[in-house]
Amino acid sequence: MTDKTYPPTAEFAANAHVDQAKYQEMYAASISDPDGFWRQHGQRIDWIKPYTSVKETNYAYGEVDIKWFSDGTLNVSANCIDRHLATRGDQTAIIWEPDNPDEQALHITYKELYSNTCRMANVLKDLGVTRGDRVVLYMPMIPEAAYAMLACTRIGAIHSIVFAGFSPDALANRINDSEAKVVITADEAPRGGRNTALKSNTDAALLHCSDKVKNLVVKRTGGQTTWKEGRDYDYNLLAAAASPDCEPEEMNAEDPLFILYTSGSTGKPKGVVHTSGGYLVYASMTQEYVFDYHQGDVFWCTADVGWVTGHSYIVYGPLANGATTVMFEGVPTYPDASRFWQVCEKHKVNQFYTAPTAIRALMAHGNEPVEKCDLSDLKVLGTVGEPINPEAWNWYNDVVGKGNCPIVDTWWQTETGGHLLTPLPGATTTKPGSATLPFFGIEPVILEPTSGAEINETEAEGVLCIKDSWPGQMRTVYGDHERFQQTYFSDYKGYYFTGDGCRRDADGYYWITGRVDDVINVSGHRMGTAEVESALVAHANVAESAVVGYPHDIKGQGIYAYVTLMNGVEPTEELRKELEKWVRTEIGPIAKPDLIQWAPGLPKTRSGKIMRRILRKIAENDFGALGDTSTLADPSVVDELIENRMNRS
Ligand code: 6R9
């Protein structure tokens, strides 16, 4: 069944932006003459001063430097709003669907988006924010989150969104690392019928930040408790008094647009920096081609704006294209497991984009919640975040798409700004579980992991690298260009290293096999194992810890923590609960270990390195093939760990 392939129907291909022949032609052109290709496609957005140079990129370790359209100037918010006013000012830009289905949905037109964004921009200016300043957003999924992003870009400030599920500590670290001037938050974030106290979390975070940081607070629920005069500012009051016009700043193509922190294989999250021109060209182009978006369509990406998917495919890509984009505050299973499909029916969604973890969770509720909704407007279905297993792919295709909607399994990363490997719905024959083929301008290569040699045979397996730059690529790690080079350009010289393992089949299709570094993927969210470990060892009773991923039916990967307690501390159920809670508060709910195993000893080499390979095997309940354990300082700890393993499925 998994060998079945799905070619685009002739009818779909005939109406699509790109069919197979056109894909091949455009792809060939994008690789043989990247400069010419992007010179043409860079014009899809509006420039204040047109660029003359296009691609100026250097992948050589030690000299890594990436610039696109570098002498052009533009304003991103003007591209997402102002340029649509003349032709579609009264068209809905954002459909906002609240957590509670009984609350009224909002339809925000481009004209309204304009005045709301300008008001927010003026409020920020009044708080002293100017070009180049950093603004942290810690927001629910409400329209003000989009206004805030666009307001920053309007005045040339750099936003850094912290997912509202992160803890006060994580928020404080990000405010401090980016030296933000203002934090924008809301009183509370309703999600799945429960409210998260964002303002209180922000209060807690700000205890660890400079007292110069100002806090702009949007009213969402009215559940407001504390207020600090001189630091806290009431957005709704200020916005009502602010002017609904604000001139967009003329920014350089390479001026930073946003910072987004993401987990890597070391403890400290990296501030991924994206710049203005190339990012917008790439996000808007992929949104149009990959989803085959046509004017008038309703596009829904279910991600949160706290992740890169929300940046590129709720806000920047769709709005730059003048689309109608849905912004959903809730979760897939609230009030019940048919919510996604009810929202699709209610707003006549044409393109729907979600994560495999959500598909698997909903699949577990059977077909009835889907089948009772009218999904006849759906044209294209997308997935992102982790490899999708063929069972989930088939269910998505058969039950949700009724066999009529091409599925685009899009592989990309925070670092890449937009899709790199993906089908185009009118062009690509899909195979369940494969992200298929490269987007325009992308040259994937598979390297032999140890030698770093390029494998030229069509069939190959190894690490996935990208040979050359594309406009949406991240430019640096905020404040640490050396770390940028180290992380992505030092292991395999001359290539961008993705951190993913990959197989290429006989048809040249790419199949992502998962991370090859110490990053795990929990419900489509990246989590550095080192981050969870350092949270655990920060607890007074923990001496040492090692964290690995293990297969999890719904989440893709679960978090498995081995914990060595301090001498004399009793391992109790109570302590286990306490540690779970501890990690939740240190990092956030998504980092809570699924399984904690007490480990009197960890398997270490004589030089003291923890043998994670072995710990992974035990966590996977697959300890028949542990491989060579002879280099361990004390091989007997392994038997003890196997004996008391937590995952016996
Ligand atoms: C967009 C996003 C990136 C990592 C990436 C890979 C995994 C994302 C995938 C996928 C297989 C797909 N990943 N999409 N794996 N198939 N379609 O998710 O960004 O949060 O930075 O995660 O997610 O491992 O390296 P980010």
XYZ file of C-alpha atoms and ligand atoms in Angstrom:
675
model
C 0.000 0.000 0.000
C 2.827 2.370 0.802
C 4.207 1.826 -2.689
C 1.159 3.464 -4.184
C 1.862 6.795 -5.835
C -0.500 9.686 -6.446
C -0.069 11.688 -9.651
C -1.871 15.025 -9.910
C -5.132 14.712 -11.826
C -5.178 16.231 -15.315
C -7.888 18.607 -14.159
C -5.901 19.865 -11.178
C -2.742 20.214 -13.258
C -4.575 22.184 -15.934
C -5.685 24.834 -13.432
C -2.503 24.894 -11.343
C 0.197 27.559 -11.442
C 2.708 24.860 -12.289
C 2.346 21.484 -13.974
C 5.044 18.867 -14.312
C 6.620 20.257 -17.467
C 6.689 23.759 -16.043
C 8.212 22.530 -12.781
C 11.024 20.856 -14.670
C 11.630 23.874 -16.811
C 11.581 26.346 -13.924
C 13.662 24.099 -11.667
C 16.334 23.664 -14.348
C 16.450 27.427 -14.878
C 16.705 28.090 -11.136
C 19.737 25.833 -10.825
C 21.579 26.733 -14.015
C 21.168 30.475 -13.491
C 20.174 31.283 -9.901
C 21.011 34.932 -10.346
C 18.735 35.286 -13.376
C 15.974 33.204 -11.827
C 15.805 35.184 -8.605
C 16.342 38.492 -10.386
C 13.036 37.760 -12.093
C 11.149 36.316 -9.095
C 12.424 38.934 -6.654
C 10.067 41.269 -8.467
C 7.041 39.512 -7.041
C 7.242 41.944 -4.114
C 7.320 45.758 -4.203
C 10.657 47.478 -3.825
C 11.125 51.122 -2.942
C 14.531 51.156 -4.550
C 14.944 48.249 -6.973
C 17.886 45.907 -6.451
C 20.653 45.621 -9.003
C 22.570 42.834 -7.287
C 20.852 39.510 -6.588
C 22.887 36.642 -5.152
C 25.982 37.364 -3.088
C 26.611 34.294 -1.003
C 29.628 32.512 0.391
C 29.403 29.098 2.099
C 33.139 28.799 2.865
C 33.668 28.067 6.544
C 35.285 31.078 8.169
C 33.848 33.453 5.561
C 30.181 32.519 5.552
C 28.231 35.488 4.287
C 24.753 35.476 2.772
C 23.143 38.411 1.033
C 20.311 38.667 -1.455
C 19.051 41.751 -3.287
C 21.404 43.680 -1.043
C 21.121 47.132 -2.635
C 17.315 47.033 -2.789
C 15.081 48.751 -0.249
C 11.536 47.900 0.795
C 9.125 47.789 3.660
C 7.694 44.411 4.573
C 4.471 45.674 6.150
C 3.775 47.865 3.112
C 4.147 44.715 1.011
C 1.746 42.812 3.234
C -0.831 45.595 3.519
C -0.499 48.896 1.653
C 0.056 47.493 -1.790
C -3.238 45.615 -1.624
C -5.369 48.572 -0.541
C -6.159 49.889 -4.001
C -7.226 46.542 -5.430
C -8.610 44.646 -2.441
C -8.930 46.986 0.513
C -12.309 45.531 1.441
C -11.275 41.913 1.027
C -10.767 39.922 4.223
C -7.089 39.667 5.071
C -7.431 37.725 8.318
C -10.251 35.488 9.488
C -9.852 35.108 13.213
C -11.460 32.041 14.772
C -11.562 32.171 18.585
C -10.860 29.293 20.952
C -14.486 29.130 21.993
C -16.711 28.440 18.946
C -19.569 30.367 20.567
C -17.531 33.540 20.471
C -17.797 35.609 17.286
C -15.210 35.040 14.541
C -13.698 38.214 13.075
C -13.190 39.127 9.435
C -10.480 41.777 9.237
C -10.201 43.520 5.879
C -6.956 44.812 4.401
C -8.135 48.346 5.226
C -8.688 47.378 8.849
C -5.380 45.559 8.931
C -3.790 48.775 7.727
C -5.231 51.030 10.401
C -4.774 48.521 13.222
C -1.164 47.913 12.262
C -0.492 51.643 11.992
C -2.022 52.255 15.413
C 0.162 49.560 16.925
C 3.196 51.011 15.118
C 2.489 54.461 16.536
C 2.056 53.037 20.032
C 5.431 51.333 19.728
C 7.036 54.535 18.501
C 5.595 56.397 21.469
C 7.185 53.802 23.735
C 10.514 54.737 22.200
C 10.938 51.877 19.738
C 12.957 52.823 16.669
C 14.675 51.145 13.705
C 16.741 48.138 14.695
C 15.284 47.853 18.217
C 14.096 44.445 19.372
C 10.535 43.804 20.497
C 9.542 40.506 22.106
C 6.041 39.156 21.474
C 4.509 36.730 23.972
C 1.009 36.542 22.630
C -2.092 34.419 22.219
C -3.224 33.667 18.673
C -5.189 36.883 18.313
C -5.175 39.453 15.493
C -3.055 41.789 17.635
C -0.207 39.285 17.268
C -0.259 39.881 13.504
C -0.652 43.645 13.993
C 2.347 43.613 16.306
C 4.527 41.702 13.853
C 3.572 43.998 11.002
C 3.872 47.106 13.201
C 7.451 46.172 14.023
C 8.324 45.715 10.369
C 6.602 48.990 9.575
C 8.924 50.976 11.812
C 11.978 48.804 11.186
C 12.002 47.126 14.586
C 12.972 43.453 14.849
C 10.426 41.152 16.449
C 11.225 38.053 18.403
C 8.218 35.898 19.168
C 8.301 33.619 22.167
C 5.714 30.836 21.985
C 3.028 31.484 24.618
C 3.526 27.963 25.973
C 7.033 28.819 27.171
C 7.765 29.528 30.804
C 8.728 32.859 32.402
C 12.373 31.680 32.552
C 12.480 30.895 28.854
C 10.849 34.260 28.155
C 13.349 36.118 30.342
C 16.295 34.448 28.603
C 15.025 35.505 25.209
C 14.266 39.078 26.320
C 17.781 39.338 27.707
C 19.594 37.658 24.830
C 18.001 40.024 22.318
C 18.154 43.054 24.657
C 14.546 43.850 23.837
C 13.106 47.272 24.647
C 9.471 46.248 24.796
C 7.550 43.041 25.444
C 4.067 42.786 23.993
C 1.760 40.366 25.732
C -1.925 39.896 26.578
C -3.671 39.386 29.876
C -4.503 35.755 29.194
C -4.365 33.258 26.356
C -7.453 31.050 26.017
C -6.587 27.655 24.531
C -8.653 24.516 24.661
C -11.014 26.101 27.200
C -8.229 26.983 29.620
C -6.563 30.344 30.104
C -2.816 30.776 30.362
C -1.846 33.793 32.439
C 0.501 35.483 29.995
C 0.680 38.778 31.866
C 1.562 37.050 35.141
C 4.197 35.001 33.329
C 5.587 38.192 31.856
C 5.658 39.802 35.310
C 7.659 36.824 36.544
C 10.031 36.998 33.571
C 10.622 40.730 33.928
C 11.964 40.194 37.452
C 15.043 38.828 35.681
C 15.327 41.576 33.081
C 16.513 45.166 32.949
C 13.994 47.507 34.556
C 14.077 49.554 31.357
C 12.006 46.919 29.539
C 8.446 48.122 28.929
C 5.436 45.881 28.796
C 2.595 46.564 26.379
C -0.480 44.587 27.396
C -3.326 43.698 25.041
C -6.701 42.892 26.548
C -7.986 39.468 25.554
C -10.072 38.039 28.402
C -10.074 40.915 30.872
C -8.527 38.559 33.428
C -6.028 41.149 34.543
C -4.580 41.073 38.021
C -1.396 43.066 38.522
C -0.225 46.351 37.066
C 3.057 48.164 37.469
C 2.805 51.871 36.732
C 5.612 53.205 34.585
C 6.390 49.745 33.167
C 3.038 48.361 32.022
C 1.108 50.057 29.204
C -2.487 49.396 28.252
C -2.510 48.708 24.530
C -6.235 49.147 24.029
C -6.212 52.569 25.615
C -3.151 53.749 23.716
C -4.297 52.319 20.378
C -7.644 54.094 20.606
C -5.781 57.385 20.898
C -3.126 56.619 18.278
C -3.199 57.765 14.669
C -4.388 55.150 12.147
C -1.638 56.155 9.716
C 2.058 55.532 9.975
C 4.600 55.960 7.191
C 6.522 52.745 6.532
C 10.288 52.968 7.053
C 12.448 52.363 4.021
C 14.501 49.313 4.988
C 17.406 47.619 3.302
C 16.816 44.118 1.932
C 19.351 42.794 4.416
C 18.005 44.588 7.486
C 16.856 41.991 10.029
C 13.127 41.300 9.972
C 12.881 38.962 12.933
C 14.715 36.761 15.376
C 13.241 33.386 16.283
C 14.862 31.197 18.914
C 15.159 27.532 18.135
C 16.644 24.505 19.842
C 19.952 23.128 18.781
C 22.129 20.319 20.013
C 23.681 22.453 22.743
C 21.880 23.887 25.745
C 21.275 27.459 24.703
C 18.625 28.139 22.037
C 19.907 30.016 18.988
C 18.424 33.295 17.799
C 17.822 32.566 14.117
C 17.966 35.839 12.166
C 15.923 36.370 9.010
C 16.212 39.517 6.921
C 13.631 41.456 4.981
C 13.876 41.123 1.192
C 14.940 37.543 0.514
C 12.741 36.127 3.247
C 9.625 37.843 1.923
C 10.306 36.791 -1.660
C 10.766 33.205 -0.548
C 7.855 33.001 1.924
C 5.414 34.521 -0.553
C 6.602 32.460 -3.500
C 6.389 29.152 -1.636
C 2.952 30.014 -0.222
C 1.627 30.617 -3.708
C 3.245 27.694 -5.532
C 3.331 24.979 -2.900
C -0.322 25.368 -1.955
C -1.331 26.439 -5.452
C -2.944 29.485 -3.901
C -5.233 31.477 -6.185
C -6.785 34.871 -5.531
C -9.971 34.527 -3.514
C -8.940 31.274 -1.831
C -9.108 30.912 1.950
C -5.853 29.604 3.363
C -5.504 28.051 6.793
C -2.243 27.159 8.453
C -2.984 25.788 11.931
C 0.428 26.592 13.417
C 1.057 29.121 16.171
C 2.828 32.383 15.321
C 5.363 31.376 17.966
C 6.861 28.940 15.428
C 8.408 29.672 12.066
C 5.459 28.040 10.275
C 3.198 30.720 11.714
C 5.589 33.470 10.639
C 5.884 32.323 7.026
C 2.474 30.773 6.385
C -0.013 32.586 8.593
C 1.386 36.078 8.310
C 4.152 36.976 5.856
C 3.638 34.612 2.901
C -0.161 34.832 2.635
C -0.416 38.563 3.371
C 2.349 39.452 0.917
C 0.229 37.600 -1.650
C -2.969 39.447 -0.733
C -4.535 36.233 0.510
C -7.220 35.562 3.086
C -5.484 33.800 5.957
C -7.152 32.064 8.885
C -5.776 32.565 12.354
C -7.045 30.038 14.886
C -6.718 30.594 18.600
C -7.651 27.107 19.736
C -6.593 23.476 19.575
C -7.718 20.607 17.294
C -9.698 18.771 19.975
C -11.647 21.554 21.661
C -14.581 21.485 22.253
C -14.277 18.140 20.451
C -12.284 16.280 17.821
C -14.248 17.768 14.927
C -13.141 21.360 15.567
C -10.631 21.588 12.707
C -13.197 20.302 10.250
C -15.925 22.555 11.594
C -13.665 25.545 11.104
C -12.897 24.361 7.549
C -16.620 24.142 6.845
C -17.488 27.440 8.531
C -14.876 29.500 6.707
C -14.878 27.497 3.453
C -11.185 26.747 3.714
C -9.464 25.886 0.429
C -5.931 25.066 1.566
C -5.364 23.449 4.923
C -1.894 23.055 6.462
C -1.214 21.182 9.697
C 1.217 18.838 11.470
C 1.391 15.028 11.465
C 0.997 14.976 15.257
C -2.423 16.650 14.916
C -3.416 14.283 12.124
C -2.481 11.254 14.230
C -4.314 12.590 17.276
C -7.464 13.207 15.228
C -7.197 9.920 13.387
C -7.492 8.223 16.778
C -11.019 9.656 17.078
C -12.199 7.869 13.946
C -13.859 9.176 10.780
C -17.165 10.426 12.139
C -15.907 13.843 13.363
C -14.553 14.477 9.840
C -17.399 12.998 7.867
C -20.088 15.031 9.557
C -18.533 18.243 8.191
C -18.774 19.640 4.687
C -15.200 19.774 3.442
C -16.050 20.261 -0.204
C -14.115 23.529 -0.468
C -10.793 21.862 0.332
C -8.389 21.750 -2.591
C -4.923 21.130 -1.128
C -3.777 19.575 2.160
C -0.363 20.218 3.639
C 1.767 18.807 6.437
C 4.887 20.027 8.180
C 7.011 19.532 11.250
C 8.108 15.916 11.198
C 8.049 12.880 8.958
C 4.483 11.748 8.348
C 3.898 8.025 8.644
C 2.080 6.485 5.653
C -0.944 5.474 7.808
C -1.555 9.100 8.773
C -0.865 10.243 5.199
C -3.432 7.791 3.843
C -6.030 8.794 6.404
C -5.482 12.476 5.592
C -5.781 11.692 1.910
C -8.783 9.337 2.058
C -10.869 10.660 4.932
C -10.110 14.383 4.980
C -9.313 14.926 1.293
C -11.758 12.234 0.019
C -9.026 11.351 -2.464
C -9.514 14.691 -4.246
C -6.890 16.884 -2.600
C -3.197 16.631 -3.377
C -1.095 16.348 -0.220
C 1.998 18.504 0.105
C 4.432 17.114 2.682
C 6.681 20.127 3.142
C 10.138 19.681 4.641
C 11.835 22.812 5.942
C 13.234 24.414 9.092
C 13.235 27.613 11.136
C 16.590 28.251 9.480
C 15.312 27.889 5.926
C 12.516 30.480 6.122
C 10.270 28.479 3.786
C 9.799 25.074 2.150
C 12.856 23.395 0.625
C 11.632 19.882 -0.198
C 8.007 19.658 -1.194
C 5.620 18.499 -3.860
C 3.891 21.113 -6.006
C 0.276 19.983 -6.131
C -0.215 20.294 -9.890
C 3.202 18.952 -10.785
C 4.461 16.265 -8.445
C 3.391 12.660 -8.138
C 3.341 12.084 -4.390
C 4.381 9.073 -2.327
C 3.025 8.772 1.230
C 5.819 9.663 3.659
C 8.115 11.424 1.193
C 8.683 15.182 1.021
C 9.425 14.376 -2.648
C 11.503 16.928 -4.593
C 13.249 20.279 -4.172
C 11.575 23.649 -4.586
C 12.999 26.070 -7.158
C 16.566 27.056 -6.447
C 17.203 24.264 -3.932
C 20.015 21.778 -4.541
C 19.811 19.003 -1.961
C 22.745 16.622 -1.608
C 23.202 13.502 0.459
C 26.576 13.105 2.095
C 28.235 10.067 3.525
C 28.061 10.983 7.249
C 31.649 10.261 8.272
C 33.667 11.122 5.168
C 31.376 13.948 4.088
C 31.619 12.751 0.488
C 28.692 13.547 -1.789
C 26.830 10.396 -2.814
C 26.127 10.775 -6.499
C 24.130 7.619 -7.125
C 20.420 8.326 -7.271
C 19.722 5.879 -4.467
C 21.492 7.151 -1.399
C 21.238 7.448 2.340
C 23.144 9.803 4.612
C 22.953 13.338 5.937
C 21.022 16.007 4.100
C 22.894 19.135 3.080
C 22.070 21.950 0.697
C 24.660 22.922 -1.850
C 23.945 26.580 -2.320
C 21.956 29.438 -0.860
C 18.348 30.509 -1.488
C 16.760 33.870 -0.616
C 14.874 32.666 2.491
C 17.933 31.298 4.259
C 18.786 32.554 7.771
C 21.687 34.993 7.758
C 23.245 34.554 11.180
C 22.694 33.586 14.802
C 21.769 36.740 16.654
C 24.901 38.171 18.207
C 27.015 35.120 17.376
C 28.037 34.725 13.742
C 30.711 32.235 14.748
C 28.071 29.941 16.202
C 26.156 30.224 12.920
C 29.186 29.039 10.970
C 30.007 26.347 13.514
C 26.505 24.904 13.580
C 25.717 24.833 9.890
C 28.933 25.088 7.892
C 31.722 23.399 9.817
C 30.895 19.672 9.835
C 30.564 19.466 6.059
C 32.632 22.189 4.470
C 31.043 24.126 1.670
C 27.488 22.969 2.384
C 24.589 24.055 4.572
C 24.118 21.154 7.006
C 20.468 20.585 7.914
C 20.913 18.251 10.895
C 18.554 15.742 9.245
C 19.191 12.257 7.953
C 17.736 11.451 4.556
C 17.276 8.739 1.958
C 16.912 9.274 -1.790
C 15.037 6.562 -3.665
C 15.461 5.305 -7.212
C 13.125 8.033 -8.511
C 15.212 10.730 -6.851
C 12.588 11.322 -4.144
C 13.728 12.463 -0.696
C 12.616 10.740 2.517
C 13.590 12.489 5.744
C 14.617 9.955 8.380
C 14.848 12.328 11.360
C 17.488 14.359 13.172
C 21.035 13.112 13.324
C 21.983 15.470 16.166
C 20.773 15.686 19.755
C 17.561 17.366 18.791
C 14.261 15.574 19.244
C 10.976 16.375 17.606
C 8.039 16.326 19.993
C 4.699 16.978 18.316
C 6.535 18.822 15.575
C 8.372 21.048 18.035
C 12.116 21.028 18.243
C 13.586 20.296 21.613
C 17.277 20.131 22.363
C 17.957 17.201 24.678
C 20.630 19.358 26.319
C 18.024 21.965 27.220
C 15.914 19.433 29.104
C 19.024 18.002 30.752
C 20.167 21.355 32.017
C 16.710 22.061 33.398
C 16.769 18.739 35.262
C 20.217 19.174 36.766
C 19.204 22.639 37.945
C 16.998 20.830 40.494
C 18.658 20.466 43.885
C 18.053 16.707 44.071
C 19.421 15.851 40.631
C 23.074 14.984 40.173
C 23.038 14.112 36.515
C 20.677 13.485 33.661
C 20.597 12.262 30.091
C 17.636 12.839 27.808
C 16.797 11.000 24.604
C 13.815 10.640 22.290
C 11.763 7.464 21.835
C 8.956 6.630 19.396
C 5.588 7.935 20.572
C 2.306 7.095 18.820
C 0.868 10.592 18.790
C 3.764 12.954 19.419
C 6.151 11.299 16.985
C 8.844 11.346 19.619
C 8.460 11.389 23.380
C 10.959 12.696 25.925
C 12.730 9.995 27.932
C 14.863 11.259 30.825
C 17.406 9.231 32.755
C 18.004 10.878 36.115
C 20.752 10.227 38.640
C 19.815 11.595 42.043
C 22.113 13.193 44.575
C 23.560 10.825 47.155
C 21.029 10.017 49.833
C 17.973 11.249 47.902
C 15.178 8.650 47.741
C 13.617 8.056 44.316
C 9.884 8.425 44.967
C 6.784 8.879 42.794
C 6.391 12.252 44.420
C 9.847 13.324 43.298
C 9.108 12.081 39.794
C 6.016 14.325 39.662
C 8.003 17.179 41.104
C 10.656 16.853 38.398
C 8.007 16.793 35.691
C 6.556 19.969 37.102
C 10.014 21.460 37.447
C 10.783 21.041 33.747
C 7.390 22.488 32.864
C 8.197 25.632 34.803
C 11.820 25.840 33.682
C 11.109 25.493 29.963
C 7.390 24.997 29.338
C 4.765 22.237 29.089
C 6.097 20.939 25.763
C 9.380 19.960 27.439
C 7.841 17.845 30.207
C 9.462 14.392 30.144
C 7.043 11.620 29.197
C 9.097 9.041 31.050
C 11.633 9.490 33.831
C 13.853 6.567 34.740
C 15.936 6.636 37.905
C 19.481 5.851 36.878
C 21.929 5.119 39.684
C 24.589 5.202 36.955
C 24.761 6.286 33.324
C 26.730 4.398 30.673
C 29.911 6.375 30.098
C 33.083 5.960 28.155
C 36.330 6.022 30.048
C 36.694 9.644 29.048
C 33.368 10.378 30.701
C 31.185 10.784 27.611
C 27.638 9.552 28.052
C 26.873 6.851 25.451
C 23.576 8.168 24.183
C 23.346 5.510 21.508
C 22.833 2.946 24.268
C 20.370 5.100 26.168
C 18.368 5.615 22.990
C 18.170 1.866 22.405
C 16.956 1.211 25.943
C 14.379 3.990 25.658
C 13.201 2.470 22.375
C 12.808 -0.875 24.169
C 15.178 -2.302 21.572
C 18.157 -3.412 23.577
C 18.828 -6.631 21.657
C 21.330 -4.792 19.487
C 23.158 -2.449 21.802
C 26.308 -2.631 19.740
C 29.729 -2.388 21.211
C 29.661 -1.682 24.944
C 33.279 -2.613 25.558
C 34.464 0.969 25.791
C 32.194 1.608 28.769
C 33.830 2.402 32.071
C 31.321 0.178 33.869
C 29.273 -2.081 31.541
C 27.107 -3.341 34.412
C 25.116 -0.091 34.576
C 23.554 -1.075 31.266
C 21.964 -4.223 32.677
C 20.541 -2.244 35.546
C 19.017 0.321 33.162
C 17.502 -2.381 30.951
C 16.067 -4.127 33.996
C 14.267 -0.978 35.146
C 13.381 0.517 31.746
C 10.188 2.549 31.555
C 9.048 1.832 28.003
C 8.005 -1.778 27.605
C 5.881 -1.401 24.500
C 9.142 24.069 9.734
C 9.666 23.427 10.964
C 12.706 21.601 11.633
C 12.891 20.111 11.710
C 13.587 19.548 10.493
C 13.064 18.123 10.473
C 11.640 18.266 10.949
C 10.016 19.523 9.461
C 9.354 17.960 8.104
C 10.317 17.418 8.995
C 10.136 15.368 7.942
C 8.778 17.085 7.112
N 10.693 18.415 9.831
N 9.197 19.255 8.434
N 10.703 16.124 8.912
N 9.217 15.805 7.079
N 7.839 17.497 6.245
O 9.136 22.421 11.411
O 10.765 24.010 11.519
O 10.628 23.718 14.033
O 12.770 24.408 12.863
O 11.896 22.070 12.706
O 11.622 19.463 11.739
O 13.775 17.337 11.381
O 14.990 19.631 10.637
P 11.531 23.608 12.849
